[in-house]
CSV table of C-alpha atoms and ligand atoms in Angstrom, one decimal:
chain,number,residue,atom,x,y,z
A,646,MET,CA,5.3,0.4,-22.7
A,647,GLY,CA,2.9,2.8,-21.1
A,648,ARG,CA,1.8,6.0,-22.7
A,649,ASP,CA,0.6,8.8,-20.5
A,650,GLU,CA,-1.2,11.9,-21.2
A,651,VAL,CA,0.4,15.0,-19.9
A,652,ALA,CA,-1.3,18.4,-19.6
A,653,LEU,CA,0.9,21.3,-20.4
A,654,PRO,CA,0.2,24.6,-18.8
A,655,SER,CA,-1.3,26.8,-21.5
A,656,SER,CA,0.9,29.3,-23.1
A,657,GLY,CA,0.6,32.7,-21.5
A,658,GLY,CA,1.9,31.5,-18.2
A,659,GLY,CA,0.8,33.2,-15.1
A,660,GLY,CA,-1.5,35.7,-16.7
A,661,ARG,CA,-5.2,35.4,-16.1
A,662,ARG,CA,-5.9,34.4,-19.7
A,663,GLY,CA,-3.3,31.7,-19.5
A,664,ARG,CA,-4.8,30.1,-16.4
A,665,ASP,CA,-8.3,30.0,-17.8
A,666,ALA,CA,-7.3,28.5,-21.2
A,667,GLU,CA,-7.5,24.8,-21.8
A,668,PRO,CA,-4.2,23.0,-21.3
A,669,VAL,CA,-2.6,21.3,-24.3
A,670,LEU,CA,-2.7,17.5,-23.9
A,671,VAL,CA,0.5,15.7,-25.0
A,672,VAL,CA,0.9,12.0,-25.3
A,673,ALA,CA,4.2,11.0,-23.8
A,674,MET,CA,6.1,7.9,-22.8
A,675,LYS,CA,8.6,7.3,-20.1
A,676,ALA,CA,12.2,7.8,-21.2
A,677,ARG,CA,14.5,4.9,-20.6
A,678,GLU,CA,16.7,7.0,-18.3
A,679,LEU,CA,13.9,7.0,-15.8
A,680,GLY,CA,14.4,3.4,-15.2
A,681,ARG,CA,12.0,1.8,-12.7
A,682,LYS,CA,10.8,5.0,-11.4
A,683,GLY,CA,7.0,5.0,-11.7
A,684,ILE,CA,4.8,7.8,-12.8
A,685,VAL,CA,1.4,8.3,-11.3
A,686,VAL,CA,-1.5,10.5,-11.9
A,687,GLY,CA,-0.8,14.0,-10.6
A,688,ASP,CA,2.9,13.8,-11.1
A,689,ARG,CA,4.6,16.8,-12.5
A,690,VAL,CA,7.0,15.8,-15.2
A,691,ALA,CA,9.5,17.3,-17.6
A,692,LEU,CA,9.1,16.5,-21.3
A,693,VAL,CA,11.3,16.6,-24.3
A,694,GLY,CA,10.6,15.9,-27.9
A,695,ASP,CA,7.4,16.8,-29.7
A,696,VAL,CA,5.2,18.6,-27.2
A,697,SER,CA,2.8,20.1,-29.8
A,698,GLY,CA,0.0,17.8,-28.8
A,699,GLN,CA,-0.8,17.1,-32.4
A,700,PRO,CA,-2.2,13.7,-33.3
A,701,ASP,CA,0.3,10.9,-33.6
A,702,THR,CA,3.1,12.8,-31.9
A,703,LEU,CA,4.9,11.4,-28.9
A,704,ALA,CA,7.0,13.2,-26.3
A,705,ARG,CA,9.3,11.7,-23.7
A,706,ILE,CA,9.0,12.1,-20.0
A,707,VAL,CA,12.6,12.6,-18.8
A,708,ARG,CA,12.1,13.7,-15.2
A,709,VAL,CA,9.5,13.4,-12.4
A,710,GLU,CA,9.5,16.4,-10.1
A,711,GLU,CA,9.5,16.0,-6.4
A,712,ARG,CA,6.1,15.1,-5.0
A,713,THR,CA,4.4,17.2,-2.4
A,714,SER,CA,2.2,14.3,-1.3
A,715,MET,CA,1.4,10.8,-2.3
A,716,LEU,CA,-1.8,9.0,-1.6
A,717,ARG,CA,-1.2,5.3,-1.3
A,718,ARG,CA,-2.9,2.1,-0.7
A,719,SER,CA,-1.7,-1.5,-0.3
A,720,ALA,CA,-3.3,-4.4,-2.1
A,721,ASP,CA,-4.8,-5.6,1.2
A,722,ASP,CA,-4.3,-5.1,4.9
A,723,ASN,CA,-1.8,-7.9,5.2
A,724,ASP,CA,0.3,-6.5,2.4
A,725,GLU,CA,2.9,-3.9,3.4
A,726,VAL,CA,3.9,-3.1,-0.1
A,727,GLU,CA,2.4,0.3,-0.8
A,728,ARG,CA,1.1,1.3,-4.2
A,729,PRO,CA,1.0,4.9,-5.2
A,730,VAL,CA,-2.5,6.1,-6.2
A,731,VAL,CA,-2.2,9.9,-6.9
A,732,ALA,CA,0.7,12.3,-6.5
A,733,ASN,CA,0.6,15.9,-5.4
A,734,ALA,CA,-3.0,15.9,-4.4
A,735,HIS,CA,-4.2,18.5,-1.9
A,736,GLN,CA,-7.3,16.8,-0.7
A,737,LEU,CA,-9.3,13.6,-0.6
A,738,VAL,CA,-13.0,14.1,-1.3
A,739,ILE,CA,-14.9,11.2,0.2
A,740,VAL,CA,-18.2,11.0,-1.6
A,741,THR,CA,-20.9,9.3,0.4
A,742,ALA,CA,-24.6,9.1,-0.2
A,743,LEU,CA,-26.8,9.7,2.8
A,744,ALA,CA,-29.0,6.9,1.6
A,745,ASP,CA,-29.3,4.6,-1.4
A,746,PRO,CA,-26.7,3.2,-0.9
A,747,PRO,CA,-26.4,3.8,2.8
A,748,PRO,CA,-23.2,5.3,4.3
A,749,ARG,CA,-20.4,2.9,5.2
A,750,PRO,CA,-18.6,4.6,8.1
A,751,ARG,CA,-15.9,1.9,8.2
A,752,MET,CA,-15.0,2.7,4.6
A,753,ILE,CA,-15.0,6.4,5.4
A,754,ASP,CA,-12.8,5.8,8.4
A,755,ARG,CA,-10.3,3.9,6.2
A,756,LEU,CA,-10.2,6.6,3.6
A,757,LEU,CA,-9.6,9.2,6.4
A,758,VAL,CA,-6.7,7.0,7.5
A,759,ALA,CA,-5.3,7.0,4.0
A,760,ALA,CA,-5.6,10.8,3.8
A,761,PHE,CA,-3.9,11.2,7.2
A,762,ASP,CA,-1.1,8.9,6.1
A,763,ALA,CA,-0.6,10.9,2.9
A,764,ASP,CA,-0.8,14.1,4.9
A,765,ILE,CA,-3.5,15.6,2.7
A,766,GLU,CA,-6.8,17.2,3.7
A,767,SER,CA,-10.1,15.3,3.7
A,768,LEU,CA,-13.6,16.6,2.8
A,769,LEU,CA,-16.7,14.6,3.3
A,770,CYS,CA,-19.1,15.2,0.5
A,771,LEU,CA,-22.5,13.9,1.5
A,772,THR,CA,-24.8,13.4,-1.5
A,773,LYS,CA,-28.5,12.6,-1.9
A,774,SER,CA,-29.6,14.9,0.9
A,775,ASP,CA,-33.1,14.8,-0.6
A,776,LEU,CA,-33.3,11.1,0.6
A,777,ALA,CA,-32.1,11.3,4.2
A,778,PRO,CA,-30.8,13.9,6.8
A,779,ALA,CA,-27.1,14.3,7.4
A,780,ASP,CA,-27.2,15.0,11.2
A,781,GLU,CA,-26.3,11.5,12.4
A,782,LEU,CA,-23.3,11.1,10.1
A,783,VAL,CA,-22.1,14.6,10.7
A,784,ALA,CA,-22.3,14.1,14.4
A,785,PHE,CA,-20.3,10.8,14.1
A,786,TYR,CA,-17.5,12.7,12.4
A,787,ALA,CA,-17.6,15.9,14.4
A,788,PRO,CA,-14.8,14.8,16.8
A,789,LEU,CA,-12.5,14.3,13.9
A,790,GLY,CA,-13.0,17.9,12.7
A,791,VAL,CA,-13.3,16.8,9.1
A,792,PRO,CA,-15.0,19.4,7.0
A,793,TYR,CA,-18.2,18.3,5.2
A,794,LEU,CA,-20.6,19.5,2.6
A,795,VAL,CA,-24.2,18.3,1.9
A,796,VAL,CA,-25.3,18.3,-1.7
A,797,SER,CA,-28.1,16.9,-3.8
A,798,LYS,CA,-28.7,16.4,-7.5
A,799,GLY,CA,-29.6,19.7,-9.1
A,800,GLY,CA,-28.8,21.6,-6.0
A,801,PRO,CA,-26.2,24.4,-5.5
A,802,LEU,CA,-22.6,23.4,-5.7
A,803,ASP,CA,-21.0,26.8,-4.9
A,804,GLU,CA,-19.4,25.7,-1.7
A,805,LEU,CA,-18.0,22.5,-3.2
A,806,ARG,CA,-16.6,24.5,-6.2
A,807,GLU,CA,-15.0,26.9,-3.8
A,808,ARG,CA,-13.2,24.1,-2.0
A,809,LEU,CA,-12.0,22.5,-5.3
A,810,THR,CA,-10.9,25.6,-7.2
A,811,GLY,CA,-7.2,25.8,-7.8
A,812,ARG,CA,-6.4,22.5,-6.0
A,813,ILE,CA,-5.9,18.9,-6.9
A,814,SER,CA,-8.6,16.8,-5.4
A,815,VAL,CA,-9.0,13.1,-5.5
A,816,LEU,CA,-12.6,11.9,-5.6
A,817,VAL,CA,-13.4,8.5,-4.1
A,818,GLY,CA,-16.8,6.9,-3.5
A,819,HIS,CA,-18.6,3.6,-4.0
A,820,SER,CA,-20.7,2.9,-7.0
A,821,GLY,CA,-24.0,4.6,-6.9
A,822,VAL,CA,-23.2,7.4,-4.5
A,823,GLY,CA,-23.6,10.0,-7.2
A,824,LYS,CA,-20.0,10.7,-8.1
A,825,SER,CA,-20.7,10.8,-11.8
A,826,THR,CA,-23.6,13.1,-11.3
A,827,LEU,CA,-21.4,15.4,-9.3
A,828,VAL,CA,-18.5,15.3,-11.8
A,829,ASN,CA,-20.8,16.0,-14.7
A,830,ALA,CA,-22.2,19.1,-12.9
A,831,LEU,CA,-18.7,20.3,-11.9
A,832,VAL,CA,-17.1,19.7,-15.3
A,833,PRO,CA,-19.4,20.5,-18.2
A,834,ASN,CA,-17.9,18.9,-21.3
A,835,ALA,CA,-16.2,16.3,-19.1
A,836,GLY,CA,-15.9,14.1,-22.2
A,837,ARG,CA,-13.8,16.5,-24.0
A,838,ALA,CA,-11.5,17.5,-21.2
A,839,VAL,CA,-10.9,13.9,-20.0
A,840,SER,CA,-7.3,13.0,-19.6
A,841,HIS,CA,-6.8,9.3,-19.2
A,842,VAL,CA,-3.6,8.6,-17.4
A,843,ASN,CA,-2.4,5.2,-16.8
A,844,ALA,CA,-0.8,4.5,-13.5
A,845,VAL,CA,2.6,2.9,-14.0
A,846,THR,CA,4.1,1.4,-11.0
A,847,GLY,CA,7.2,-0.5,-9.9
A,848,ARG,CA,8.9,-2.0,-12.9
A,849,GLY,CA,6.9,-0.2,-15.6
A,850,ARG,CA,4.1,-2.7,-15.2
A,851,HIS,CA,0.6,-1.4,-15.6
A,852,THR,CA,-1.8,-1.8,-12.8
A,853,SER,CA,-5.4,-2.3,-13.6
A,854,THR,CA,-6.0,1.1,-11.9
A,855,SER,CA,-6.5,4.0,-14.2
A,856,ALA,CA,-7.5,7.3,-13.0
A,857,VAL,CA,-9.1,10.2,-14.9
A,858,ALA,CA,-7.9,13.7,-14.3
A,859,LEU,CA,-10.5,16.4,-15.2
A,860,ARG,CA,-9.7,20.1,-15.3
A,861,LEU,CA,-12.2,22.3,-13.6
A,862,PRO,CA,-13.3,25.4,-15.5
A,863,GLU,CA,-12.4,27.5,-12.5
A,864,GLY,CA,-8.9,26.0,-12.3
A,865,GLY,CA,-7.7,23.0,-10.5
A,866,TRP,CA,-8.1,19.3,-11.1
A,867,ILE,CA,-10.4,16.6,-9.9
A,868,ILE,CA,-9.0,13.1,-10.1
A,869,ASP,CA,-11.5,10.4,-10.4
A,870,THR,CA,-10.3,7.0,-9.3
A,871,PRO,CA,-12.8,4.5,-10.7
A,872,GLY,CA,-10.6,1.5,-10.3
A,873,VAL,CA,-9.9,2.1,-6.7
A,874,ARG,CA,-12.7,0.5,-4.9
A,875,SER,CA,-10.9,-0.4,-1.8
A,876,PHE,CA,-7.9,1.0,0.1
A,877,GLY,CA,-5.7,-1.5,1.7
A,878,LEU,CA,-4.0,0.1,4.7
A,879,GLY,CA,-1.3,-2.5,5.4
A,880,HIS,CA,1.4,0.1,4.9
A,881,VAL,CA,0.0,2.6,7.4
A,882,ALA,CA,1.9,2.8,10.6
A,883,VAL,CA,0.2,3.7,13.9
A,884,GLU,CA,2.3,6.8,14.2
A,885,ASN,CA,1.1,8.2,10.9
A,886,VAL,CA,-2.5,8.1,12.2
A,887,LEU,CA,-1.5,9.5,15.6
A,888,VAL,CA,0.2,12.6,14.3
A,889,ALA,CA,-3.1,13.7,13.0
A,890,PHE,CA,-4.2,13.9,16.7
A,891,PRO,CA,-1.8,16.5,18.1
A,892,ASP,CA,-4.0,16.7,21.3
A,893,LEU,CA,-3.2,13.0,22.0
A,894,ASN,CA,0.1,12.5,20.3
A,895,GLU,CA,2.3,14.0,23.1
A,896,ALA,CA,0.8,11.8,25.8
A,897,ALA,CA,1.7,8.7,23.8
A,898,VAL,CA,5.3,9.1,24.9
A,899,ALA,CA,4.2,7.5,28.2
A,900,CYS,CA,2.8,4.4,26.4
A,901,PRO,CA,4.7,1.1,26.4
A,902,LYS,CA,7.0,0.6,23.5
A,903,GLY,CA,5.1,-0.5,20.4
A,904,CYS,CA,1.8,0.4,22.0
A,905,THR,CA,-1.2,-0.2,19.6
A,906,HIS,CA,-3.1,2.4,21.7
A,907,LEU,CA,-5.9,-0.2,21.8
A,908,GLY,CA,-5.0,-2.3,24.8
A,909,ASP,CA,-5.3,-1.9,28.6
A,910,ASP,CA,-1.8,-0.5,29.1
A,911,CYS,CA,-2.2,2.4,26.8
A,912,ALA,CA,-1.3,5.7,28.5
A,913,LEU,CA,-3.9,7.6,26.6
A,914,ASP,CA,-6.7,6.3,28.8
A,915,ARG,CA,-5.3,7.9,31.9
A,916,PHE,CA,-4.5,11.1,30.0
A,917,VAL,CA,-8.2,11.4,28.9
A,918,ALA,CA,-9.5,10.3,32.4
A,919,GLU,CA,-7.4,13.1,33.9
A,920,GLY,CA,-9.3,15.6,31.7
A,921,HIS,CA,-6.4,16.5,29.4
A,922,ALA,CA,-8.2,15.6,26.2
A,923,ASP,CA,-11.7,14.9,24.9
A,924,PRO,CA,-12.8,11.3,25.3
A,925,ALA,CA,-14.6,11.5,22.0
A,926,ARG,CA,-11.2,12.2,20.3
A,927,LEU,CA,-9.6,9.1,21.8
A,928,GLU,CA,-12.7,7.1,20.7
A,929,SER,CA,-12.4,8.4,17.2
A,930,LEU,CA,-8.6,7.7,17.1
A,931,ARG,CA,-9.2,4.2,18.2
A,932,ARG,CA,-11.9,3.6,15.7
A,933,LEU,CA,-9.6,4.8,12.9
A,934,LEU,CA,-6.8,2.6,14.2
A,935,THR,CA,-9.1,-0.4,14.3
A,936,SER,CA,-10.4,0.3,10.8
A,937,ARG,CA,-7.0,-0.5,9.4
A,938,GLU,CA,-7.5,-4.2,10.2
A,939,GLY,CA,-9.7,-6.8,8.8
A,940,SER,CA,-11.5,-6.9,5.5
A,941,ASP,CA,-11.0,-3.7,3.6
A,942,ASP,CA,-14.2,-3.5,1.6
A,943,ASP,CA,-16.8,-3.5,4.2
B,1011,GTP,N1,-32.3,11.0,-5.1
B,1011,GTP,C1,-31.1,11.3,-5.5
B,1011,GTP,N2,-30.6,10.6,-6.5
B,1011,GTP,C2,-29.3,10.9,-6.9
B,1011,GTP,C3,-28.6,12.0,-6.5
B,1011,GTP,N3,-27.5,12.1,-7.1
B,1011,GTP,C4,-27.4,11.0,-7.9
B,1011,GTP,N4,-28.5,10.3,-7.8
B,1011,GTP,C5,-28.9,9.1,-8.6
B,1011,GTP,O1,-28.1,8.0,-8.1
B,1011,GTP,C6,-27.8,7.1,-9.1
B,1011,GTP,C7,-26.3,6.9,-9.2
B,1011,GTP,O2,-25.7,8.1,-9.5
B,1011,GTP,P1,-24.3,8.2,-10.3
B,1011,GTP,O3,-23.9,9.6,-10.4
B,1011,GTP,O4,-24.3,7.4,-11.5
B,1011,GTP,O5,-23.4,7.5,-9.2
B,1011,GTP,P2,-21.9,7.0,-9.3
B,1011,GTP,O6,-21.4,7.2,-7.9
B,1011,GTP,O7,-21.2,7.7,-10.3
B,1011,GTP,O8,-22.0,5.5,-9.6
B,1011,GTP,P3,-21.2,4.6,-10.6
B,1011,GTP,O9,-21.4,5.3,-11.9
B,1011,GTP,O10,-21.8,3.3,-10.5
B,1011,GTP,O11,-19.8,4.7,-10.1
B,1011,GTP,C8,-28.4,7.7,-10.4
B,1011,GTP,O12,-29.6,7.1,-10.7
B,1011,GTP,C9,-28.5,9.2,-10.1
B,1011,GTP,O13,-29.5,9.8,-10.8
B,1011,GTP,C10,-29.3,12.9,-5.5
B,1011,GTP,O14,-28.8,13.9,-5.0
B,1011,GTP,N5,-30.5,12.4,-5.1
B,1012,ZN,ZN1,-0.9,3.8,23.8
C-alpha cells in the first residue's frame, strides 16, 4: 500500500508569516473509502488521523479535492490509456540546454502538446547560454508565442523566480540539460525540503514514476519529474491541440469530418492563403500535430 507525503499549510493560515513558514510534512496513506481513485503529485487532499508529522505517525487520505488541471501522458503513442503525471499544476517548464546536449525540438514540441492538452501554461527555460546563442531556437518557437527565459549556471535567476513564485510548476528536461543545477540554485536546502511523493494510479498500483515536490522559499512549488523521460501522446485528440490556436480553430469548421489538418483537403490552407491567419502559425500547428506520432523519445 502506498504511502504519500502530504504538505500541510503551516499554521497561521493566510498571514504573511504563515505563508513563509515551512509546511509540516505528514506521511499518509490512502483510506479504503477512496477505492480505486488514484492520488498523484500535486493533488490537494483531506486528511484524518494523526497529522502531527511526528516520526512514525500515519494519517489517512479520505478525499481528493477537485483538480484544476491534470498533466497526462500515455505509455506510448499507440496507447490511448492516459496516465496522470501531476495534478493542479499551473505551468510546464521545459528545460532545454542550448548546447551540450543540443536542443531536441521534437521533444519540445511534444511537451508543448502535453501542456496544451492539460490546459496549462508552458515556459521554455533555455540553459547553458554560455555555450551557444538562443536566437535560432527562440525564432523557431516565436510563432507559438511560448514565453522563454535564457539562463546559465551562476547567472541571475530573478526572472525565472518571478515566474515560479506562488505557482505549481512542473520541470521537465532530459538528462544533462542542467535541471539539477537550476533546482539547487532555486531551492537552497533542497535536500531538507524534499517531499517524495509516490504516484499511485489506477488500482492502487505504483508506477515506476516518482516525482519530487520542492517548496520554493518565495512560495510555490516546483515538481521535478525525474522518472518521466518521455511523454506518450496517444491520448491527445487533435481538437485539444487546435483549441490552443484560436486564430485557426474557427476556420476548421469548414474542414471535412475527422480532418487531421495535415492532408490536402484541410480547409486551413485556404484560410491562410486568403490572408486570414499567419502561415507560420499553421506551420507550427502542423508540426505539433505531427509530433504526436512516431517514436516519442527522439
Ligand atoms: N557550461 C555550462 N554548463 C552547465 C550549465 N548548467 C549546468 N551545467 C553543467 O551541465 C552538467 C549537467 O548539469 P545537471 O544540473 O546535473 O543536469 P541535469 O539536467 O540535472 O542532469 P541529470 O542529473 O542527469 O538529470 C553539469 O556538469 C553542470 O555543471 C551552464 O549554464 N553552462
Ligand atoms: Zn483541417
